[in-house]
Tab-separated table of N, CA and C in Angstrom:
chain	number	residue	atom	x	y	z
A	25	PRO	N	273.751	251.195	48.237
A	25	PRO	CA	274.186	251.065	47.104
A	25	PRO	C	274.338	252.184	46.054
A	26	ASP	N	274.848	251.960	44.806
A	26	ASP	CA	274.923	252.628	43.699
A	26	ASP	C	273.778	253.161	43.551
A	27	HIS	N	272.468	252.438	42.850
A	27	HIS	CA	271.739	252.260	41.978
A	27	HIS	C	270.544	252.976	43.072
A	28	TYR	N	270.490	253.587	44.371
A	28	TYR	CA	269.575	253.565	45.257
A	28	TYR	C	268.967	255.369	44.894
A	29	PRO	N	269.746	255.936	44.418
A	29	PRO	CA	269.317	256.884	44.356
A	29	PRO	C	268.729	257.555	42.717
A	30	ALA	N	268.885	256.585	41.864
A	30	ALA	CA	268.768	256.723	40.769
A	30	ALA	C	266.686	256.303	40.868
A	31	ALA	N	266.932	255.068	41.406
A	31	ALA	CA	265.433	254.428	41.897
A	31	ALA	C	264.473	255.450	42.570
A	32	MET	N	265.068	256.178	43.896
A	32	MET	CA	264.144	257.205	44.130
A	32	MET	C	263.957	258.022	42.899
A	33	ALA	N	264.997	258.468	42.227
A	33	ALA	CA	264.408	259.598	41.423
A	33	ALA	C	262.981	258.874	40.338
A	34	SER	N	263.380	257.719	39.838
A	34	SER	CA	262.353	257.245	39.234
A	34	SER	C	260.968	257.092	39.274
A	35	MET	N	261.288	256.505	41.124
A	35	MET	CA	259.940	256.569	41.730
A	35	MET	C	259.102	257.659	41.997
A	36	ARG	N	260.145	259.044	42.083
A	36	ARG	CA	259.372	260.406	41.805
A	36	ARG	C	258.868	260.538	40.920
A	37	VAL	N	259.455	260.583	39.916
A	37	VAL	CA	258.763	260.951	38.353
A	37	VAL	C	257.543	260.071	38.190
A	38	LEU	N	257.681	258.897	38.360
A	38	LEU	CA	256.496	257.805	38.309
A	38	LEU	C	255.609	258.263	39.349
A	39	THR	N	255.682	259.062	40.449
A	39	THR	CA	254.447	259.057	41.119
A	39	THR	C	253.655	260.889	40.745
A	40	LEU	N	254.787	261.290	40.013
A	40	LEU	CA	254.486	262.437	39.819
A	40	LEU	C	253.532	262.523	38.589
A	41	PHE	N	253.949	261.135	37.885
A	41	PHE	CA	253.020	261.549	36.545
A	41	PHE	C	251.340	260.640	36.762
A	42	ALA	N	251.660	260.181	37.783
A	42	ALA	CA	250.315	259.636	38.245
A	42	ALA	C	249.499	259.898	38.741
A	43	ALA	N	249.658	261.509	39.725
A	43	ALA	CA	249.097	262.001	40.125
A	43	ALA	C	248.643	263.490	38.904
A	44	THR	N	249.435	263.588	38.032
A	44	THR	CA	249.200	264.573	36.833
A	44	THR	C	248.036	263.762	36.211
A	45	VAL	N	248.097	262.620	36.017
A	45	VAL	CA	246.802	261.744	35.082
A	45	VAL	C	245.876	261.939	35.926
A	46	ALA	N	246.123	261.413	37.116
A	46	ALA	CA	244.932	260.964	38.112
A	46	ALA	C	244.095	262.758	37.945
A	47	THR	N	244.933	263.506	38.278
A	47	THR	CA	244.056	264.847	38.194
A	47	THR	C	243.363	265.704	36.741
A	48	ALA	N	244.437	265.084	35.967
A	48	ALA	CA	243.801	265.973	34.409
A	48	ALA	C	242.704	264.951	34.072
A	49	SER	N	242.347	263.816	34.358
A	49	SER	CA	240.959	263.083	34.057
A	49	SER	C	240.130	263.497	34.613
A	50	ALA	N	240.012	263.848	35.916
A	50	ALA	CA	239.004	264.474	37.180
A	50	ALA	C	238.439	266.025	36.539
A	51	PHE	N	238.936	266.400	35.317
A	51	PHE	CA	238.348	267.432	34.680
A	51	PHE	C	238.253	267.224	33.471
A	52	MET	N	238.443	266.311	32.674
A	52	MET	CA	238.056	266.010	31.350
A	52	MET	C	236.823	265.230	31.600
A	53	ALA	N	235.438	265.781	31.228
A	53	ALA	CA	233.943	265.290	30.872
A	53	ALA	C	233.659	265.183	29.540
A	54	PRO	N	233.481	264.265	28.596
A	54	PRO	CA	233.013	264.408	27.078
A	54	PRO	C	231.448	264.978	27.282
A	55	ALA	N	231.651	266.438	26.292
A	55	ALA	CA	230.431	267.124	26.163
A	55	ALA	C	229.104	265.936	25.479
A	56	ALA	N	229.535	264.813	24.698
A	56	ALA	CA	228.539	264.374	24.179
A	56	ALA	C	227.449	263.255	25.689
A	57	LEU	N	227.812	263.803	26.312
A	57	LEU	CA	227.034	262.892	27.570
A	57	LEU	C	225.629	263.857	27.497
A	58	HIS	N	225.248	264.921	27.361
A	58	HIS	CA	224.288	264.735	27.509
A	58	HIS	C	223.322	264.847	26.592
A	59	GLY	N	221.829	264.316	26.787
A	59	GLY	CA	220.867	263.853	25.774
A	59	GLY	C	221.291	262.122	25.729
A	60	LEU	N	221.892	261.953	26.483
A	60	LEU	CA	222.367	260.377	25.430
A	60	LEU	C	221.553	258.971	26.364
A	61	ALA	N	220.853	258.815	24.940
A	61	ALA	CA	220.017	257.650	25.918
A	61	ALA	C	220.807	256.350	25.914
A	62	LEU	N	220.728	255.668	26.892
A	62	LEU	CA	221.286	254.067	26.939
A	62	LEU	C	220.454	252.869	26.761
A	63	ARG	N	219.878	252.655	26.518
A	63	ARG	CA	218.900	251.550	25.712
A	63	ARG	C	219.562	249.873	25.406
A	64	GLY	N	219.319	249.250	25.814
A	64	GLY	CA	219.594	247.622	25.029
A	64	GLY	C	219.123	246.887	26.635
A	65	PRO	N	220.099	245.864	26.667
A	65	PRO	CA	219.887	244.450	27.631
A	65	PRO	C	220.222	245.037	28.832
A	66	ALA	N	219.731	244.916	30.304
A	66	ALA	CA	220.092	245.168	31.520
A	66	ALA	C	221.241	244.475	32.013
A	67	ILE	N	222.147	245.870	32.033
A	67	ILE	CA	223.151	245.003	32.764
A	67	ILE	C	223.727	245.946	33.706
A	68	CYS	N	223.992	245.471	34.308
A	68	CYS	CA	224.045	246.095	36.136
A	68	CYS	C	225.228	245.821	36.250
A	69	SER	N	226.095	247.203	37.101
A	69	SER	CA	227.233	247.138	38.163
A	69	SER	C	226.207	247.244	39.498
A	70	ALA	N	227.642	247.143	40.679
A	70	ALA	CA	226.938	247.258	42.154
A	70	ALA	C	226.968	248.600	42.302
A	71	GLY	N	226.289	249.273	43.165
A	71	GLY	CA	226.144	250.259	43.328
A	71	GLY	C	227.719	250.369	44.200
A	72	LEU	N	227.961	251.606	44.555
A	72	LEU	CA	229.002	251.599	44.887
A	72	LEU	C	229.055	252.407	46.303
A	73	ALA	N	229.903	251.728	47.710
A	73	ALA	CA	229.684	252.356	48.728
A	73	ALA	C	230.466	253.399	48.852
A	74	ARG	N	230.037	254.899	49.459
A	74	ARG	CA	231.259	255.866	49.769
A	74	ARG	C	231.952	255.674	51.321
A	75	ARG	N	232.945	256.103	51.314
A	75	ARG	CA	233.728	256.079	52.411
A	75	ARG	C	233.820	257.238	52.813
A	76	ALA	N	233.848	257.200	54.498
A	76	ALA	CA	234.097	258.892	54.889
A	76	ALA	C	235.539	259.159	54.642
A	77	PRO	N	235.690	260.251	53.905
A	77	PRO	CA	236.749	261.112	53.724
A	77	PRO	C	237.724	261.338	55.029
A	78	MET	N	239.107	261.078	54.308
A	78	MET	CA	240.195	261.171	55.958
A	78	MET	C	239.892	262.464	56.863
A	79	GLY	N	239.662	262.094	58.134
A	79	GLY	CA	239.421	263.333	59.630
A	79	GLY	C	237.953	263.226	59.234
A	80	MET	N	237.093	262.755	58.719
A	80	MET	CA	235.680	262.824	58.902
A	80	MET	C	234.993	261.391	59.453
A	81	SER	N	234.708	261.234	60.313
A	81	SER	CA	234.148	260.177	60.992
A	81	SER	C	233.023	259.488	60.048
A	82	THR	N	232.448	258.263	59.863
A	82	THR	CA	231.428	257.763	59.604
A	82	THR	C	230.230	258.169	60.193
A	83	LEU	N	230.179	257.894	61.482
A	83	LEU	CA	229.249	258.740	62.336
A	83	LEU	C	228.668	260.172	61.853
A	84	SER	N	229.745	261.049	61.855
A	84	SER	CA	229.210	262.282	60.942
A	84	SER	C	228.491	262.223	59.993
A	85	MET	N	228.496	261.284	58.968
A	85	MET	CA	227.969	261.226	57.686
A	85	MET	C	226.419	260.551	57.642
A	86	GLN	N	226.759	259.836	58.876
A	86	GLN	CA	225.632	258.861	58.908
A	86	GLN	C	224.171	259.964	59.634
A	87	ASP	N	224.824	261.166	60.270
A	87	ASP	CA	223.691	261.640	60.774
A	87	ASP	C	223.380	262.733	60.363
A	88	SER	N	223.735	263.010	58.733
A	88	SER	CA	223.621	263.861	58.279
A	88	SER	C	222.846	262.937	56.719
A	89	LEU	N	221.703	261.924	57.016
A	89	LEU	CA	220.983	261.569	55.828
A	89	LEU	C	219.936	262.709	55.223
A	90	ASP	N	219.278	262.314	54.070
A	90	ASP	CA	218.567	263.406	53.621
A	90	ASP	C	217.303	262.586	53.550
A	91	ASP	N	216.059	262.761	54.386
A	91	ASP	CA	214.734	261.942	54.249
A	91	ASP	C	213.839	262.139	53.370
A	92	LYS	N	214.418	262.602	52.296
A	92	LYS	CA	213.675	262.639	51.084
A	92	LYS	C	214.387	261.996	49.717
A	93	LYS	N	215.328	261.846	49.657
A	93	LYS	CA	216.538	261.607	49.041
A	93	LYS	C	216.576	259.964	49.060
A	94	LEU	N	216.828	259.422	48.521
A	94	LEU	CA	217.271	257.912	47.866
A	94	LEU	C	218.128	257.910	47.232
A	95	PHE	N	219.002	256.763	47.590
A	95	PHE	CA	220.674	256.878	46.689
A	95	PHE	C	219.735	255.003	46.325
A	96	VAL	N	220.083	254.770	45.273
A	96	VAL	CA	219.907	253.608	44.393
A	96	VAL	C	220.598	253.034	44.142
A	97	GLY	N	221.681	251.494	44.242
A	97	GLY	CA	222.411	251.306	43.689
A	97	GLY	C	222.059	249.812	43.292
A	98	GLY	N	222.869	249.129	42.030
A	98	GLY	CA	222.327	247.946	41.140
A	98	GLY	C	221.958	248.327	40.239
A	99	ILE	N	221.341	249.747	39.470
A	99	ILE	CA	220.412	249.730	38.362
A	99	ILE	C	220.823	249.188	37.104
A	100	PRO	N	220.267	248.672	36.499
A	100	PRO	CA	220.650	248.258	35.216
A	100	PRO	C	221.517	249.381	34.304
A	101	TRP	N	222.631	249.258	33.481
A	101	TRP	CA	223.170	250.316	32.734
A	101	TRP	C	222.218	250.687	31.545
A	102	ALA	N	221.240	250.062	31.099
A	102	ALA	CA	220.157	250.562	29.981
A	102	ALA	C	219.474	251.812	30.857
A	103	PHE	N	218.946	251.773	32.162
A	103	PHE	CA	218.251	252.360	32.415
A	103	PHE	C	218.570	254.253	32.244
A	104	ASP	N	217.916	254.838	31.841
A	104	ASP	CA	218.191	256.469	32.126
A	104	ASP	C	217.387	256.455	33.047
A	105	SER	N	217.558	258.514	33.326
A	105	SER	CA	216.605	259.044	34.435
A	105	SER	C	215.420	258.730	34.344
A	106	GLU	N	214.795	258.920	32.894
A	106	GLU	CA	213.237	258.417	33.499
A	106	GLU	C	212.572	257.674	33.750
A	107	ASP	N	213.614	255.907	33.060
A	107	ASP	CA	213.379	254.863	33.536
A	107	ASP	C	213.527	255.184	34.936
A	108	LEU	N	214.480	255.316	35.811
A	108	LEU	CA	214.505	255.189	37.323
A	108	LEU	C	213.139	255.952	38.099
A	109	ARG	N	212.547	257.404	37.465
A	109	ARG	CA	211.281	258.029	37.552
A	109	ARG	C	209.912	257.264	37.606
A	110	GLU	N	209.887	256.619	36.709
A	110	GLU	CA	208.894	255.673	36.589
A	110	GLU	C	208.749	254.385	37.537
A	111	ALA	N	210.165	254.030	37.941
A	111	ALA	CA	210.207	252.704	38.864
A	111	ALA	C	209.801	253.340	40.228
A	112	PHE	N	209.702	254.284	40.029
A	112	PHE	CA	209.498	254.769	41.726
A	112	PHE	C	208.213	255.918	42.051
A	113	SER	N	207.961	256.214	40.778
A	113	SER	CA	206.394	257.149	40.775
A	113	SER	C	205.603	256.377	41.558
A	114	SER	N	205.573	255.333	41.560
A	114	SER	CA	203.996	254.774	42.341
A	114	SER	C	203.882	254.659	43.798
A	115	PHE	N	204.878	255.708	44.193
A	115	PHE	CA	205.104	255.676	45.829
A	115	PHE	C	204.699	257.071	46.260
A	116	GLY	N	204.896	257.576	44.930
A	116	GLY	CA	204.450	259.035	45.584
A	116	GLY	C	205.228	260.337	44.339
A	117	THR	N	204.956	261.451	44.376
A	117	THR	CA	205.595	262.674	43.346
A	117	THR	C	207.194	262.325	43.821
A	118	VAL	N	207.414	262.049	42.308
A	118	VAL	CA	209.513	262.038	42.251
A	118	VAL	C	209.487	263.236	42.346
A	119	THR	N	210.314	264.281	42.817
A	119	THR	CA	210.688	265.649	42.175
A	119	THR	C	211.974	265.431	41.089
A	120	ASP	N	213.154	264.507	41.467
A	120	ASP	CA	213.794	264.186	40.880
A	120	ASP	C	214.365	262.852	41.000
A	121	ALA	N	215.237	262.606	39.557
A	121	ALA	CA	215.264	261.304	39.380
A	121	ALA	C	216.808	261.200	38.902
A	122	ASN	N	217.965	260.973	38.861
A	122	ASN	CA	219.442	261.307	38.255
A	122	ASN	C	220.099	259.583	38.395
A	123	ILE	N	220.586	259.524	37.240
A	123	ILE	CA	221.434	258.174	37.201
A	123	ILE	C	223.010	258.564	37.207
A	124	VAL	N	223.874	258.220	37.787
A	124	VAL	CA	225.335	258.847	37.647
A	124	VAL	C	225.674	258.166	36.624
A	125	TYR	N	226.441	259.174	35.253
A	125	TYR	CA	227.238	258.569	34.461
A	125	TYR	C	228.480	258.613	34.710
A	126	ASP	N	229.640	257.542	34.090
A	126	ASP	CA	231.018	257.962	34.334
A	126	ASP	C	231.455	258.773	33.378
A	127	ARG	N	232.572	260.284	33.790
A	127	ARG	CA	232.545	260.901	32.748
A	127	ARG	C	233.354	260.563	31.766
A	128	GLU	N	234.526	259.531	31.716
A	128	GLU	CA	235.277	259.313	30.706
A	128	GLU	C	234.657	258.596	29.979
A	129	THR	N	233.483	257.524	29.549
A	129	THR	CA	232.821	256.834	28.753
A	129	THR	C	231.478	257.098	28.621
A	130	GLY	N	230.652	257.722	29.457
A	130	GLY	CA	229.585	258.033	29.305
A	130	GLY	C	228.211	257.189	29.794
A	131	ARG	N	228.896	256.227	30.133
A	131	ARG	CA	228.183	254.947	30.785
A	131	ARG	C	227.690	255.435	31.901
A	132	SER	N	226.494	254.545	32.453
A	132	SER	CA	226.068	254.406	33.596
A	132	SER	C	227.122	253.930	34.471
A	133	ARG	N	227.395	254.425	36.085
A	133	ARG	CA	227.975	254.248	36.990
A	133	ARG	C	227.487	252.745	37.229
A	134	GLY	N	225.740	252.658	37.147
A	134	GLY	CA	224.810	251.727	38.133
A	134	GLY	C	224.608	252.204	39.109
A	135	PHE	N	224.500	253.333	39.299
A	135	PHE	CA	223.702	254.018	40.932
A	135	PHE	C	223.094	255.436	40.273
A	136	GLY	N	222.110	255.575	41.133
A	136	GLY	CA	221.732	257.053	40.935
A	136	GLY	C	220.705	257.741	42.198
A	137	PHE	N	220.015	258.600	42.235
A	137	PHE	CA	219.164	259.181	43.049
A	137	PHE	C	218.010	259.929	42.781
A	138	VAL	N	216.835	259.134	43.488
A	138	VAL	CA	215.916	259.382	43.524
A	138	VAL	C	215.453	260.420	44.704
A	139	SER	N	214.716	261.740	44.542
A	139	SER	CA	214.066	262.148	45.598
A	139	SER	C	212.494	262.343	45.517
A	140	PHE	N	211.997	262.519	46.651
A	140	PHE	CA	210.687	262.647	46.999
A	140	PHE	C	210.185	264.065	47.425
A	141	GLU	N	208.717	264.359	46.798
A	141	GLU	CA	208.282	265.455	47.487
A	141	GLU	C	208.001	265.222	49.048
A	142	GLU	N	207.211	263.983	49.509
A	142	GLU	CA	206.944	263.591	50.938
A	142	GLU	C	207.944	262.848	51.317
A	143	THR	N	208.348	263.044	52.563
A	143	THR	CA	209.013	262.349	53.518
A	143	THR	C	208.598	260.443	53.781
A	144	ASP	N	206.826	260.688	54.056
A	144	ASP	CA	206.752	259.430	53.964
A	144	ASP	C	206.499	258.735	52.353
A	145	ALA	N	206.705	259.611	51.571
A	145	ALA	CA	206.873	258.912	50.365
A	145	ALA	C	208.155	258.007	49.930
A	146	ALA	N	209.086	258.502	50.284
A	146	ALA	CA	210.462	258.560	50.520
A	146	ALA	C	210.922	256.997	51.656
A	147	LYS	N	210.311	257.039	52.583
A	147	LYS	CA	210.407	255.982	53.746
A	147	LYS	C	209.655	254.892	52.719
A	148	LYS	N	208.152	255.060	52.103
A	148	LYS	CA	207.444	253.959	51.735
A	148	LYS	C	208.572	252.944	51.139
A	149	ALA	N	209.222	253.916	49.676
A	149	ALA	CA	209.493	253.687	48.688
A	149	ALA	C	211.201	252.614	49.053
A	150	CYS	N	211.723	253.767	50.008
A	150	CYS	CA	213.025	252.696	50.597
A	150	CYS	C	212.974	251.198	51.128
A	151	ASN	N	211.576	250.975	51.662
A	151	ASN	CA	211.562	249.951	52.762
A	151	ASN	C	211.085	248.699	51.533
A	152	GLU	N	210.127	248.866	50.613
A	152	GLU	CA	210.233	247.922	49.187
A	152	GLU	C	210.752	247.730	48.555
A	153	MET	N	211.503	249.093	47.862
A	153	MET	CA	212.226	248.838	46.719
A	153	MET	C	213.743	248.123	47.503
A	154	ASP	N	213.899	248.343	47.798
A	154	ASP	CA	215.464	247.789	48.541
A	154	ASP	C	214.938	246.436	48.630
A	155	GLN	N	215.698	245.703	47.574
A	155	GLN	CA	216.119	244.501	47.096
A	155	GLN	C	215.157	243.911	46.167
A	156	ALA	N	214.230	245.142	45.733
A	156	ALA	CA	213.554	244.510	44.485
A	156	ALA	C	213.999	244.442	43.110
A	157	GLU	N	213.765	243.629	42.523
A	157	GLU	CA	213.921	243.266	41.144
A	157	GLU	C	213.191	244.513	40.256
A	158	VAL	N	214.166	245.290	39.707
A	158	VAL	CA	213.973	246.249	38.707
A	158	VAL	C	215.020	246.108	37.691
A	159	GLY	N	214.154	245.944	36.160
A	159	GLY	CA	214.628	245.757	35.046
A	159	GLY	C	215.891	244.588	34.651
A	160	GLY	N	215.612	243.276	35.660
A	160	GLY	CA	215.706	241.655	35.678
A	160	GLY	C	217.123	242.112	36.479
A	161	ARG	N	217.353	243.245	37.607
A	161	ARG	CA	218.305	243.588	38.690
A	161	ARG	C	217.703	243.730	40.092
A	162	THR	N	218.819	242.950	40.766
A	162	THR	CA	218.377	243.421	42.208
A	162	THR	C	218.847	244.304	42.495
A	163	VAL	N	217.947	245.834	42.733
A	163	VAL	CA	218.403	247.133	43.490
A	163	VAL	C	218.849	247.348	45.129
A	164	ASN	N	219.395	248.107	45.501
A	164	ASN	CA	219.460	248.291	46.729
A	164	ASN	C	219.325	249.937	47.454
A	165	VAL	N	218.567	250.233	47.839
A	165	VAL	CA	217.952	251.408	48.185
A	165	VAL	C	217.875	251.623	49.687
A	166	ASN	N	218.506	253.115	49.712
A	166	ASN	CA	219.302	253.466	50.902
A	166	ASN	C	218.465	254.836	50.885
A	167	PHE	N	218.478	255.504	52.220
A	167	PHE	CA	218.500	257.170	52.526
A	167	PHE	C	219.953	257.675	51.430
A	168	ALA	N	220.010	258.445	50.748
A	168	ALA	CA	221.062	259.295	50.272
A	168	ALA	C	221.679	260.306	51.812
A	169	LYS	N	223.086	259.947	51.922
A	169	LYS	CA	223.859	260.656	52.834
A	169	LYS	C	224.345	262.120	52.190
A	170	ALA	N	224.219	262.943	52.779
A	170	ALA	CA	224.385	264.584	52.139
A	170	ALA	C	225.930	264.245	52.025
A	171	ARG	N	226.210	264.982	51.044
A	171	ARG	CA	227.794	264.825	50.134
A	171	ARG	C	228.793	265.515	51.221
A	172	ALA	N	229.589	264.744	51.010
A	172	ALA	CA	230.970	265.281	52.066
A	172	ALA	C	231.071	266.590	51.526
A	173	PRO	N	232.011	267.360	52.363
A	173	PRO	CA	232.578	268.548	52.104
A	173	PRO	C	233.921	268.362	51.368
A	174	ARG	N	234.502	268.913	50.257
A	174	ARG	CA	235.306	268.802	49.725
A	174	ARG	C	236.796	269.732	50.176
A	175	PRO	N	237.851	269.214	49.844
A	175	PRO	CA	238.853	270.072	50.575
A	175	PRO	C	238.965	270.874	49.322
A	176	GLU	N	239.626	272.027	49.717
A	176	GLU	CA	239.719	273.417	49.184
A	176	GLU	C	241.330	273.534	48.671
A	177	TYR	N	241.629	273.750	47.427
A	177	TYR	CA	243.150	273.416	47.189
A	177	TYR	C	243.899	274.964	47.275
């Protein structure tokens, strides 16, 4: 039909626009995120599961678990990194505690990471804190997977 080439051209323009917006938003991070204290009622979004990138099997990601770093999902939005550190400090020396924030809004994404000085402390925290109630929410705790290599462009 006569309208087929026009529809394809419109689809190409729409695809190009969507790719441009996605790329631009990946590089836009508000500078106001630093020192942001999010205090208020504990509202939580569930932790997000990470998929293996194309071409990389899930088995290779599971083989690269960090034995001192924990992934914590289901963290209340009102929590900051210091609250997360306090929640896990009873299991051993916490070397690092970070909550992941959304680049666009500056709000917590509901998950973070806790690193311990000793492997035994991380194992104990993982076993005891998984499915525990923290700030009125049930958290999911697992050993963190090594970050997948990012493709070079």
